[in-house]
CSV table of C-alpha atoms in Angstrom, one decimal:
chain,number,residue,atom,x,y,z
A,686,PHE,CA,38.4,83.9,-19.5
A,687,SER,CA,37.3,82.8,-23.4
A,688,PHE,CA,40.5,84.2,-24.6
A,689,LEU,CA,42.2,81.6,-22.4
A,690,LEU,CA,40.3,78.5,-23.6
A,691,PRO,CA,42.6,77.4,-26.4
A,692,SER,CA,46.1,77.4,-24.4
A,693,ASN,CA,43.9,75.8,-21.5
A,694,SER,CA,42.3,73.1,-23.6
A,695,ASN,CA,45.7,72.4,-25.0
A,696,LYS,CA,47.0,72.0,-21.5
A,697,MET,CA,44.2,70.0,-20.4
A,698,ALA,CA,44.8,67.6,-23.4
A,699,GLN,CA,48.5,67.5,-22.4
A,700,PHE,CA,47.5,66.8,-18.7
A,701,GLN,CA,45.1,64.0,-20.0
A,702,GLU,CA,47.6,62.4,-22.1
A,703,VAL,CA,50.2,62.5,-19.0
A,704,MET,CA,47.5,60.8,-16.8
A,705,ARG,CA,47.0,58.4,-19.3
A,706,GLN,CA,50.5,57.5,-19.6
A,707,GLN,CA,51.1,57.3,-16.0
A,708,LEU,CA,48.0,54.9,-15.7
A,709,GLU,CA,49.4,52.7,-18.4
A,710,SER,CA,52.7,52.5,-16.7
A,711,SER,CA,51.0,51.6,-13.3
A,712,MET,CA,49.0,49.2,-15.2
A,713,HIS,CA,52.1,47.5,-16.6
A,714,ALA,CA,53.8,47.3,-13.5
A,715,GLU,CA,50.9,45.8,-11.9
A,716,LEU,CA,50.5,43.3,-14.4
A,717,GLU,CA,54.0,42.3,-14.4
A,718,LYS,CA,53.9,41.8,-10.5
A,719,LEU,CA,50.7,39.5,-11.2
A,720,VAL,CA,52.4,37.3,-13.5
A,721,GLY,CA,55.5,37.2,-11.4
A,722,THR,CA,53.4,35.3,-8.7
A,723,ALA,CA,52.7,32.7,-11.5
A,724,LYS,CA,54.2,29.3,-11.9
A,725,GLY,CA,55.2,27.5,-15.2
A,726,ALA,CA,52.9,27.3,-17.7
A,727,GLU,CA,50.5,29.6,-16.1
A,728,ALA,CA,53.2,32.2,-16.4
A,729,GLU,CA,52.9,31.8,-20.5
A,730,VAL,CA,49.2,31.7,-20.5
A,731,SER,CA,48.8,34.7,-18.2
A,732,LYS,CA,51.5,36.9,-20.2
A,733,LYS,CA,49.6,36.1,-23.7
A,734,ASP,CA,46.0,36.9,-21.7
A,735,PHE,CA,47.6,40.1,-20.2
A,736,GLU,CA,48.9,41.3,-23.4
A,737,GLY,CA,45.2,41.3,-24.9
A,738,PHE,CA,44.2,42.7,-21.5
A,739,ARG,CA,46.8,45.8,-22.2
A,740,LYS,CA,45.8,46.4,-25.6
A,741,LEU,CA,42.3,46.8,-24.3
A,742,PHE,CA,43.0,48.9,-21.7
A,743,HIS,CA,44.9,51.1,-23.8
A,744,ARG,CA,42.1,51.7,-26.1
A,745,PHE,CA,39.7,52.0,-23.2
A,746,LEU,CA,41.6,54.9,-21.9
A,747,GLN,CA,41.7,56.7,-25.4
A,748,VAL,CA,37.9,56.6,-26.1
A,749,LYS,CA,35.7,59.6,-25.4
A,750,GLY,CA,31.9,59.4,-25.0
A,751,PRO,CA,29.8,57.2,-27.0
A,752,SER,CA,31.4,55.2,-30.0
A,753,VAL,CA,28.8,56.2,-32.7
A,754,GLU,CA,27.7,59.5,-34.2
A,755,TRP,CA,23.9,59.0,-34.3
A,756,SER,CA,23.8,61.2,-37.5
A,757,LYS,CA,26.1,58.8,-39.3
A,758,ILE,CA,24.1,55.9,-38.7
A,759,ASN,CA,22.3,54.8,-41.8
A,760,ARG,CA,20.1,51.6,-42.5
A,761,PRO,CA,22.0,48.7,-44.5
A,762,PRO,CA,22.0,48.9,-48.1
A,763,GLU,CA,19.2,46.4,-49.2
A,764,ASP,CA,21.6,43.8,-50.8
A,765,SER,CA,23.5,43.7,-47.3
A,766,ILE,CA,20.9,41.6,-45.5
A,767,GLN,CA,19.6,38.8,-47.5
A,768,PRO,CA,16.5,37.1,-46.8
A,769,TYR,CA,17.0,33.3,-45.7
A,770,ASP,CA,14.3,32.1,-48.5
A,771,LYS,CA,16.5,33.4,-51.4
A,772,ILE,CA,19.8,31.6,-49.8
A,773,LYS,CA,17.4,28.5,-49.5
A,774,ALA,CA,16.2,28.9,-53.4
A,775,LYS,CA,19.8,28.0,-54.5
A,776,GLY,CA,19.1,24.4,-53.1
A,777,LEU,CA,22.1,22.1,-52.2
A,778,PRO,CA,24.8,20.7,-54.3
A,779,ASP,CA,24.9,16.9,-54.6
A,780,TYR,CA,28.3,16.7,-52.3
A,781,ILE,CA,27.4,18.8,-49.4
A,782,ALA,CA,29.7,16.6,-47.6
A,783,ASP,CA,32.7,18.5,-49.3
A,784,SER,CA,31.3,21.7,-47.7
A,785,LEU,CA,30.7,20.1,-44.4
A,786,ASN,CA,34.2,18.8,-44.1
A,787,LYS,CA,35.3,22.7,-44.3
A,788,LEU,CA,33.1,23.4,-41.3
A,789,VAL,CA,34.0,23.7,-37.5
A,790,VAL,CA,30.9,24.2,-35.3
A,791,VAL,CA,32.0,26.5,-32.1
A,792,LYS,CA,29.9,26.7,-28.9
A,793,LEU,CA,30.6,29.4,-26.6
A,794,ASN,CA,30.6,27.5,-23.4
A,795,GLY,CA,32.0,30.3,-21.0
A,796,GLY,CA,28.8,30.9,-18.7
A,797,LEU,CA,27.9,29.4,-15.7
A,798,GLY,CA,24.2,28.3,-14.7
A,799,THR,CA,24.0,30.6,-11.7
A,800,SER,CA,21.2,32.9,-13.4
A,801,MET,CA,19.0,29.7,-13.0
A,802,GLY,CA,20.4,28.5,-9.4
A,803,CYS,CA,22.6,25.7,-10.8
A,804,LYS,CA,26.1,25.2,-9.6
A,805,GLY,CA,28.7,24.7,-12.6
A,806,PRO,CA,28.6,25.1,-16.6
A,807,LYS,CA,25.2,26.2,-17.8
A,808,SER,CA,25.8,23.6,-20.8
A,809,LEU,CA,25.4,20.9,-18.3
A,810,ILE,CA,21.9,21.8,-17.2
A,811,SER,CA,19.2,19.2,-18.5
A,812,VAL,CA,16.9,20.7,-20.9
A,813,ARG,CA,14.8,17.8,-22.5
A,814,ASN,CA,14.7,14.1,-21.6
A,815,GLU,CA,17.6,14.3,-19.3
A,816,ASN,CA,19.5,15.6,-22.2
A,817,THR,CA,22.0,18.7,-21.5
A,818,PHE,CA,22.8,21.6,-24.1
A,819,LEU,CA,26.1,19.8,-24.4
A,820,ASP,CA,24.3,16.4,-25.0
A,821,LEU,CA,22.0,18.2,-27.8
A,822,THR,CA,24.8,19.7,-29.2
A,823,VAL,CA,27.0,16.5,-29.8
A,824,GLN,CA,23.6,14.9,-30.9
A,825,GLN,CA,23.4,17.4,-33.8
A,826,ILE,CA,26.6,17.0,-35.0
A,827,GLU,CA,27.2,13.6,-34.6
A,828,HIS,CA,23.9,13.2,-37.0
A,829,LEU,CA,25.3,15.4,-39.5
A,830,ASN,CA,28.6,13.3,-39.4
A,831,LYS,CA,26.8,10.1,-39.8
A,832,THR,CA,24.1,11.2,-42.4
A,833,TYR,CA,26.5,12.8,-45.0
A,834,ASN,CA,29.7,10.6,-44.0
A,835,ALA,CA,31.3,13.9,-43.0
A,836,ASP,CA,33.9,15.0,-40.4
A,837,VAL,CA,32.5,18.1,-38.7
A,838,PRO,CA,34.4,18.8,-35.4
A,839,LEU,CA,33.1,20.4,-32.3
A,840,VAL,CA,34.9,23.5,-30.6
A,841,LEU,CA,33.8,24.7,-27.0
A,842,MET,CA,35.2,27.8,-25.9
A,843,ASN,CA,35.3,27.3,-22.2
A,844,SER,CA,36.6,29.8,-19.7
A,845,PHE,CA,38.2,29.3,-16.2
A,846,ASN,CA,34.9,29.1,-14.8
A,847,THR,CA,33.5,26.0,-16.8
A,848,ASP,CA,36.8,24.4,-18.3
A,849,GLU,CA,37.5,21.9,-15.3
A,850,ASP,CA,33.6,20.5,-15.1
A,851,THR,CA,33.4,20.4,-18.9
A,852,LYS,CA,36.6,18.5,-19.5
A,853,LYS,CA,35.3,15.7,-16.7
A,854,ILE,CA,31.9,15.4,-18.9
A,855,LEU,CA,33.8,15.3,-22.3
A,856,GLN,CA,35.1,11.5,-21.6
A,857,LYS,CA,31.2,10.3,-22.0
A,858,TYR,CA,31.5,11.5,-25.8
A,859,THR,CA,34.7,9.3,-26.3
A,860,HIS,CA,32.6,6.9,-28.8
A,861,HIS,CA,30.4,9.3,-30.3
A,862,ARG,CA,31.1,10.2,-34.0
A,863,VAL,CA,32.3,13.9,-33.3
A,864,LYS,CA,36.1,14.9,-32.6
A,865,ILE,CA,35.7,17.6,-29.9
A,866,HIS,CA,38.5,20.0,-29.1
A,867,THR,CA,38.4,22.8,-26.0
A,868,PHE,CA,40.5,25.8,-26.0
A,869,ASN,CA,40.0,28.8,-23.1
A,870,GLN,CA,38.9,32.2,-22.9
A,871,SER,CA,41.3,34.9,-21.5
A,872,ARG,CA,41.4,35.6,-17.9
A,873,TYR,CA,41.4,39.4,-17.2
A,874,PRO,CA,41.7,41.3,-14.1
A,875,ARG,CA,38.7,43.2,-12.9
A,876,ILE,CA,39.9,46.9,-12.1
A,877,ASN,CA,39.1,49.2,-9.1
A,878,LYS,CA,36.5,51.8,-10.4
A,879,GLU,CA,38.7,54.7,-8.7
A,880,SER,CA,42.2,53.7,-9.1
A,881,LEU,CA,41.5,51.8,-12.7
A,882,LEU,CA,44.4,49.5,-11.2
A,883,PRO,CA,43.7,45.7,-10.8
A,884,VAL,CA,42.0,44.3,-7.6
A,885,ALA,CA,44.0,40.9,-7.8
A,886,LYS,CA,47.2,40.7,-5.6
A,887,ASP,CA,48.2,37.5,-7.3
A,888,MET,CA,47.5,35.1,-9.8
A,889,ALA,CA,45.3,32.6,-7.3
A,890,MET,CA,41.6,32.1,-8.1
A,891,THR,CA,40.4,31.3,-4.6
A,892,GLY,CA,39.8,32.9,-1.3
A,893,GLU,CA,39.9,36.6,-1.4
A,894,ASN,CA,40.6,36.4,-5.1
A,895,ALA,CA,37.6,34.4,-5.9
A,896,ASP,CA,35.8,37.2,-7.9
A,897,VAL,CA,38.9,39.4,-8.9
A,898,TRP,CA,39.0,37.7,-12.6
A,899,TYR,CA,36.5,37.2,-15.3
A,900,PRO,CA,36.3,36.1,-18.8
A,901,PRO,CA,36.1,39.1,-21.1
A,902,GLY,CA,32.9,38.2,-23.0
A,903,HIS,CA,32.8,36.7,-26.2
A,904,GLY,CA,34.6,38.8,-28.4
A,905,ASP,CA,37.6,37.3,-26.8
A,906,ILE,CA,37.0,34.5,-29.2
A,907,TYR,CA,39.5,35.6,-31.9
A,908,ALA,CA,42.6,36.0,-29.8
A,909,SER,CA,42.2,33.2,-27.6
A,910,PHE,CA,41.4,30.9,-30.3
A,911,TYR,CA,44.4,32.0,-32.4
A,912,ASN,CA,46.6,31.9,-29.1
A,913,SER,CA,45.6,28.1,-28.4
A,914,GLY,CA,47.1,27.3,-31.7
A,915,LEU,CA,43.8,25.3,-32.5
A,916,LEU,CA,43.1,28.0,-35.4
A,917,GLU,CA,46.3,27.0,-37.0
A,918,GLN,CA,45.5,23.4,-36.5
A,919,LEU,CA,42.2,23.3,-38.0
A,920,ILE,CA,43.4,25.4,-41.0
A,921,ALA,CA,46.1,22.9,-41.7
A,922,GLU,CA,43.4,20.1,-41.5
A,923,GLY,CA,41.5,22.1,-44.4
A,924,LYS,CA,38.9,23.7,-42.2
A,925,GLU,CA,37.8,27.0,-43.7
A,926,TYR,CA,34.8,28.4,-41.8
A,927,ILE,CA,33.4,28.2,-38.1
A,928,PHE,CA,29.9,28.3,-37.3
A,929,VAL,CA,29.5,30.2,-33.6
A,930,SER,CA,26.7,30.3,-31.4
A,931,ASN,CA,25.8,30.5,-27.9
A,932,ILE,CA,25.7,26.9,-26.4
A,933,ASP,CA,22.1,27.8,-24.7
A,934,ASN,CA,20.6,28.8,-27.9
A,935,LEU,CA,18.8,25.7,-29.1
A,936,GLY,CA,17.8,26.9,-32.8
A,937,ALA,CA,21.7,27.2,-33.6
A,938,THR,CA,22.1,24.2,-35.6
A,939,VAL,CA,24.1,23.8,-38.7
A,940,ASP,CA,22.2,25.1,-41.7
A,941,LEU,CA,23.2,23.7,-44.8
A,942,TYR,CA,21.7,26.5,-47.1
A,943,ILE,CA,23.7,29.0,-45.3
A,944,LEU,CA,27.0,27.1,-45.3
A,945,ASN,CA,26.3,26.3,-49.4
A,946,HIS,CA,26.1,29.9,-49.8
A,947,LEU,CA,29.3,30.4,-48.0
A,948,VAL,CA,31.5,28.2,-49.9
A,949,SER,CA,29.9,28.5,-53.3
A,950,GLN,CA,30.9,32.5,-53.5
A,951,PRO,CA,33.4,33.2,-56.5
A,952,ASN,CA,37.3,33.6,-55.0
A,953,GLY,CA,37.3,37.4,-55.3
A,954,LYS,CA,33.9,37.9,-53.6
A,955,ARG,CA,34.6,35.5,-50.8
A,956,CYS,CA,32.3,36.5,-48.0
A,957,GLU,CA,34.2,36.3,-44.5
A,958,PHE,CA,31.4,36.8,-42.0
A,959,ILE,CA,27.9,36.2,-41.9
A,960,MET,CA,25.7,37.3,-39.1
A,961,GLU,CA,22.4,35.6,-38.9
A,962,VAL,CA,19.6,38.3,-37.9
A,963,THR,CA,15.9,37.9,-37.2
A,964,ASP,CA,12.9,40.2,-36.9
A,965,LYS,CA,12.6,42.0,-33.8
A,966,THR,CA,9.6,41.5,-31.3
A,967,ARG,CA,8.8,43.7,-28.4
A,968,ALA,CA,10.7,41.2,-26.2
A,969,ASP,CA,13.9,41.7,-28.5
A,970,VAL,CA,14.3,45.2,-28.1
A,971,LYS,CA,17.6,45.4,-26.3
A,972,GLY,CA,19.1,43.1,-29.0
A,973,GLY,CA,22.1,44.4,-31.2
A,974,THR,CA,21.2,45.5,-34.6
A,975,LEU,CA,22.6,45.9,-38.1
A,976,ILE,CA,23.6,49.4,-39.2
A,977,GLN,CA,25.6,50.9,-42.1
A,978,TYR,CA,28.4,53.1,-40.6
A,979,ASP,CA,31.5,54.7,-42.2
A,980,GLY,CA,30.5,52.6,-45.5
A,981,LYS,CA,30.7,49.1,-43.5
A,982,LEU,CA,28.0,46.8,-42.2
A,983,ARG,CA,28.3,47.2,-38.2
A,984,LEU,CA,26.9,45.8,-35.1
A,985,LEU,CA,25.1,48.4,-32.8
A,986,GLU,CA,24.4,47.5,-29.3
A,987,ILE,CA,22.4,49.2,-26.6
A,988,ALA,CA,25.2,50.0,-24.8
A,989,GLN,CA,26.8,52.3,-27.4
A,990,VAL,CA,23.6,54.1,-28.0
A,991,PRO,CA,23.6,58.0,-26.8
A,992,LYS,CA,20.9,58.1,-23.8
A,993,ALA,CA,18.9,60.6,-26.0
A,994,HIS,CA,18.3,57.8,-28.7
A,995,VAL,CA,17.7,54.6,-26.7
A,996,ASP,CA,14.0,54.7,-27.2
A,997,GLU,CA,14.8,55.4,-30.8
A,998,PHE,CA,16.9,52.3,-30.8
A,999,LYS,CA,14.2,50.0,-29.1
A,1000,SER,CA,11.8,51.0,-31.7
A,1001,VAL,CA,11.0,48.1,-33.9
A,1002,THR,CA,10.1,50.4,-36.6
A,1003,LYS,CA,13.6,52.0,-37.2
A,1004,PHE,CA,15.6,48.7,-36.4
A,1005,LYS,CA,13.7,45.9,-37.6
A,1006,ILE,CA,16.2,43.0,-36.9
A,1007,PHE,CA,18.5,42.0,-34.3
A,1008,ASN,CA,21.8,39.8,-33.8
A,1009,THR,CA,21.0,36.2,-32.7
A,1010,ASN,CA,24.8,35.9,-32.4
A,1011,ASN,CA,24.8,32.8,-34.7
A,1012,LEU,CA,27.8,33.6,-36.8
A,1013,TRP,CA,29.5,32.2,-39.8
A,1014,ILE,CA,33.2,33.1,-39.9
A,1015,SER,CA,36.2,32.4,-42.2
A,1016,LEU,CA,39.0,31.1,-40.4
A,1017,SER,CA,41.9,32.6,-42.6
A,1018,ALA,CA,40.1,35.8,-42.4
A,1019,ILE,CA,40.7,35.6,-38.4
A,1020,LYS,CA,44.2,34.7,-38.8
A,1021,ARG,CA,44.8,37.4,-40.9
A,1022,LEU,CA,43.5,40.1,-39.0
A,1023,GLN,CA,45.0,38.8,-35.8
A,1024,GLU,CA,48.3,39.1,-37.3
A,1025,GLN,CA,47.7,42.4,-38.8
A,1026,ASN,CA,46.3,43.2,-35.2
A,1027,ALA,CA,43.5,44.6,-37.0
A,1028,MET,CA,40.5,42.9,-35.2
A,1029,ASP,CA,38.6,46.2,-33.8
A,1030,MET,CA,35.5,45.7,-31.6
A,1031,GLU,CA,33.9,48.2,-29.3
A,1032,ILE,CA,34.6,48.1,-25.9
A,1033,ILE,CA,31.5,47.4,-23.4
A,1034,VAL,CA,32.2,48.7,-19.8
A,1035,ASN,CA,30.7,46.7,-17.3
A,1036,PRO,CA,30.4,47.8,-13.7
A,1037,LYS,CA,29.9,45.5,-11.0
A,1038,THR,CA,30.0,45.4,-7.1
A,1039,LEU,CA,32.0,42.7,-5.5
A,1040,ASP,CA,30.4,41.1,-2.2
A,1041,GLY,CA,32.5,43.5,-0.2
A,1042,GLY,CA,30.8,46.4,-1.5
A,1043,LEU,CA,34.0,47.2,-3.7
A,1044,ASN,CA,33.1,49.0,-7.3
A,1045,VAL,CA,35.0,47.5,-10.2
A,1046,ILE,CA,34.8,47.4,-13.8
A,1047,GLN,CA,35.3,44.6,-16.4
A,1048,LEU,CA,36.4,45.4,-19.7
A,1049,GLU,CA,34.6,43.4,-22.4
A,1050,THR,CA,33.8,42.8,-26.4
A,1051,ALA,CA,31.1,41.1,-28.3
A,1052,VAL,CA,32.3,38.8,-31.0
A,1053,GLY,CA,29.6,40.1,-33.5
A,1054,ALA,CA,31.2,43.7,-33.2
A,1055,ALA,CA,34.1,42.7,-35.4
A,1056,ILE,CA,31.9,42.4,-38.6
A,1057,LYS,CA,33.1,45.8,-39.7
A,1058,CYS,CA,36.7,44.2,-40.0
A,1059,PHE,CA,35.8,41.3,-42.5
A,1060,ASP,CA,35.4,41.6,-46.1
A,1061,ASN,CA,32.0,41.2,-48.0
A,1062,ALA,CA,30.2,40.7,-44.6
A,1063,LEU,CA,26.5,39.8,-44.6
A,1064,GLY,CA,23.6,39.8,-42.9
A,1065,ILE,CA,21.1,36.9,-43.5
A,1066,ASN,CA,17.4,37.4,-41.9
A,1067,VAL,CA,16.9,34.1,-40.7
A,1068,PRO,CA,13.5,32.2,-39.4
A,1069,ARG,CA,12.9,33.3,-35.7
A,1070,SER,CA,13.1,29.4,-35.2
A,1071,ARG,CA,16.9,29.5,-35.4
A,1072,PHE,CA,16.8,31.7,-32.4
A,1073,LEU,CA,15.6,29.6,-29.2
A,1074,PRO,CA,17.8,30.6,-26.4
A,1075,VAL,CA,17.1,29.5,-22.7
A,1076,LYS,CA,18.1,31.7,-20.5
A,1077,THR,CA,15.3,31.4,-17.8
A,1078,THR,CA,12.8,28.8,-16.3
A,1079,SER,CA,10.2,30.4,-18.6
A,1080,ASP,CA,12.2,29.5,-21.6
A,1081,LEU,CA,13.1,26.1,-20.3
A,1082,LEU,CA,9.3,25.5,-19.9
A,1083,LEU,CA,9.0,26.2,-23.6
A,1084,VAL,CA,11.6,23.8,-24.5
A,1085,MET,CA,10.4,21.0,-22.4
A,1086,SER,CA,6.7,20.9,-23.6
A,1087,ASN,CA,5.0,19.5,-26.4
A,1088,LEU,CA,5.5,22.9,-28.4
A,1089,TYR,CA,8.7,21.3,-29.6
A,1090,SER,CA,9.7,17.9,-30.9
A,1091,LEU,CA,13.1,16.4,-30.3
A,1092,GLU,CA,15.0,14.5,-33.3
A,1093,ALA,CA,18.7,13.8,-33.5
A,1094,GLY,CA,19.3,16.8,-30.9
A,1095,SER,CA,17.6,19.2,-32.8
A,1096,LEU,CA,14.1,21.0,-31.4
A,1097,THR,CA,11.6,22.0,-34.1
A,1098,MET,CA,8.1,23.6,-33.5
A,1099,SER,CA,5.5,20.8,-33.3
A,1100,GLU,CA,3.5,20.3,-36.3
A,1101,ARG,CA,0.3,19.8,-34.5
A,1102,ARG,CA,0.7,23.6,-33.4
A,1103,GLU,CA,-1.8,25.7,-35.5
A,1104,PHE,CA,0.4,28.9,-35.8
A,1105,PRO,CA,4.4,29.1,-35.7
A,1106,THR,CA,4.9,31.8,-33.1
A,1107,THR,CA,6.0,30.9,-29.3
A,1108,PRO,CA,3.9,31.8,-26.9
A,1109,HIS,CA,4.9,34.3,-24.3
A,1110,VAL,CA,5.6,32.6,-20.8
A,1111,LYS,CA,6.4,34.4,-17.6
A,1112,LEU,CA,7.2,32.4,-14.4
A,1113,GLY,CA,7.5,34.5,-11.0
A,1114,SER,CA,10.4,34.5,-9.0
A,1115,SER,CA,9.1,31.2,-7.1
A,1116,PHE,CA,10.5,29.5,-10.2
A,1117,THR,CA,13.6,31.2,-10.8
A,1118,LYS,CA,16.1,28.5,-9.9
A,1119,VAL,CA,15.6,25.2,-12.0
A,1120,GLN,CA,15.3,22.7,-9.0
A,1121,GLU,CA,12.5,24.8,-7.3
A,1122,TYR,CA,10.9,25.1,-11.0
A,1123,LEU,CA,10.9,21.2,-11.3
A,1124,THR,CA,9.0,20.7,-8.4
A,1125,ARG,CA,6.4,22.9,-9.1
A,1126,PHE,CA,5.1,21.0,-12.0
A,1127,GLU,CA,4.1,16.9,-11.8
A,1128,SER,CA,4.5,17.0,-15.3
A,1129,ILE,CA,4.9,19.7,-17.9
A,1130,PRO,CA,1.7,20.9,-19.1
A,1131,ASP,CA,0.2,20.6,-22.6
A,1132,MET,CA,0.8,24.2,-24.4
A,1133,LEU,CA,0.2,23.3,-27.9
A,1134,GLU,CA,-2.6,26.1,-27.9
A,1135,LEU,CA,-1.0,28.3,-25.3
A,1136,ASP,CA,-0.9,32.3,-26.5
A,1137,HIS,CA,0.5,33.7,-23.2
A,1138,LEU,CA,0.9,32.4,-19.4
A,1139,THR,CA,2.0,34.4,-16.5
A,1140,VAL,CA,2.4,32.8,-13.4
A,1141,SER,CA,3.2,34.6,-9.9
A,1142,GLY,CA,3.5,33.6,-6.3
A,1143,ASP,CA,3.1,30.0,-4.5
A,1144,VAL,CA,1.7,27.9,-7.7
A,1145,THR,CA,2.0,24.1,-8.3
A,1146,PHE,CA,0.7,22.3,-11.5
A,1147,GLY,CA,-0.4,18.5,-11.0
A,1148,LYS,CA,-0.3,16.0,-13.8
A,1149,HIS,CA,-1.7,16.4,-17.3
A,1150,VAL,CA,-2.6,20.0,-17.2
A,1151,SER,CA,-3.7,21.6,-20.3
A,1152,LEU,CA,-3.1,25.5,-20.9
A,1153,LYS,CA,-5.0,27.4,-24.1
A,1154,GLY,CA,-5.0,30.9,-24.8
A,1155,THR,CA,-4.2,33.4,-22.1
A,1156,VAL,CA,-3.9,32.0,-18.7
A,1157,ILE,CA,-3.0,34.3,-15.8
A,1158,ILE,CA,-2.2,32.7,-12.3
A,1159,ILE,CA,-1.7,34.6,-9.4
A,1160,ALA,CA,-1.3,33.6,-5.9
A,1161,ASN,CA,-1.3,36.4,-3.4
A,1162,HIS,CA,1.3,36.7,-0.7
A,1163,GLY,CA,0.4,33.9,1.8
A,1164,ASP,CA,-1.8,31.9,-0.3
A,1165,ARG,CA,-1.1,29.1,-2.3
A,1166,ILE,CA,-2.7,27.7,-5.5
A,1167,ASP,CA,-2.6,24.1,-6.8
A,1168,ILE,CA,-3.5,23.5,-10.2
A,1169,PRO,CA,-5.5,20.1,-10.0
A,1170,ALA,CA,-4.3,17.0,-12.4
A,1171,GLY,CA,-6.2,17.0,-15.5
A,1172,SER,CA,-7.3,20.6,-15.4
A,1173,MET,CA,-7.8,22.4,-18.5
A,1174,LEU,CA,-7.4,26.0,-18.6
A,1175,GLU,CA,-8.6,28.2,-21.3
A,1176,ASN,CA,-8.4,31.9,-21.3
A,1177,LYS,CA,-8.8,31.9,-17.5
A,1178,ILE,CA,-7.5,34.3,-14.4
A,1179,VAL,CA,-6.8,32.2,-11.6
A,1180,SER,CA,-6.2,34.3,-8.6
A,1181,GLY,CA,-5.8,34.3,-4.7
A,1182,ASN,CA,-8.0,31.3,-3.4
A,1183,LEU,CA,-8.3,29.4,-6.5
A,1184,ARG,CA,-11.2,31.2,-7.9
A,1185,ILE,CA,-11.2,30.5,-11.7
A,1186,LEU,CA,-12.7,33.1,-13.7
A,1187,ASP,CA,-13.6,33.8,-17.4
A,1188,HIS,CA,-10.8,35.9,-19.2
């Protein structure tokens, strides 16, 4: 039948196009119905949100296969990823306050603390001396504003999951020297994996509608920031750049050298986007990396990699750096790209199963993926200390310990640690939830000389325990291990019934 293929493939293409159009018009009708159930101001917001969702859905239907051709991937040119030391060597001008006054700090604050067993926004979890992620952020920016007599505002991108709780807490910062603004990420409908139509029946967010909405990834920052009117307001106030980072990355503080590099570029060569990258270790194999593709710097995420090349993507030899998601972006460039409808980010299709067993998908984008749309984009290879995310209680143990000292909201590796690498900590499932984790430590152990810690099973730590070298503690099922107060474990394996062996 091969002689029939051309006309068949044409028919197939026509058929697919008809199907796509039908799906789009069904989606349009369903979204109209949903907006019809909203009242007042909510209807206006939903209309804007759904406009963004429709564009995303349209692109989702057009995409075929992986979004990159592996053979077209090149390493970025030498000068497109600058070493941090080179940026730092330029020094700082006398009036760094002038540069700070052009800056806005934006924190991505859409996530909940559920993965760490906490209710409410993740940013409200205590991480150090009763200070939450949000407390530390406010302290850092207030310190900058006081030290340099500057006016750097803080902007929080909330989601419908975190907005209400965050706003209640913000009242406690009214007397701090930081202006705080918030805007909300869009609210998009999860779609049925089979029908590709929204699961929601109306705009309600409770009852059976509790899990039919989602915030569409941090790539949504551009549209929702623009739609909120806050972008225009900040430009009118003379702001030029935003520094964007995840609120749970405690290493993402304002870096004056990177800021100075941005604002000191000649006009024709203005850099509109800087991505901070850092050297990959075995723990970072899934992190997105920078590549050269079609003559542009581009972010490559693991989700875009064809299956046959995943191992190659994870290798530390070919792709040596990964994206920390600390980004410096020009406000006027965001405005221009939004108004030209030229913001192009790859779609991440995230499959989920709802409590009732229904399979849905949510369409998302990543903020760093827009790097290819901006002029003179640059990567800066920063020290690992600028990437200190707290995703698990294992991370929490590190930042609560004496490995780090806290000053004006910033955590820095203690000078008493002889080598600058962070120990590898792996706490088992008994430690997953913050409340449970806290009850297992009478006080946080001394970890200044620790290289590796693995803890599994029912284990507790007394006061003033000291851990050095490699320590592995494994309580078998039904056993319990209590590390006595004042113990010093150096290169030890502790197992079963508290036998202490040399490692």
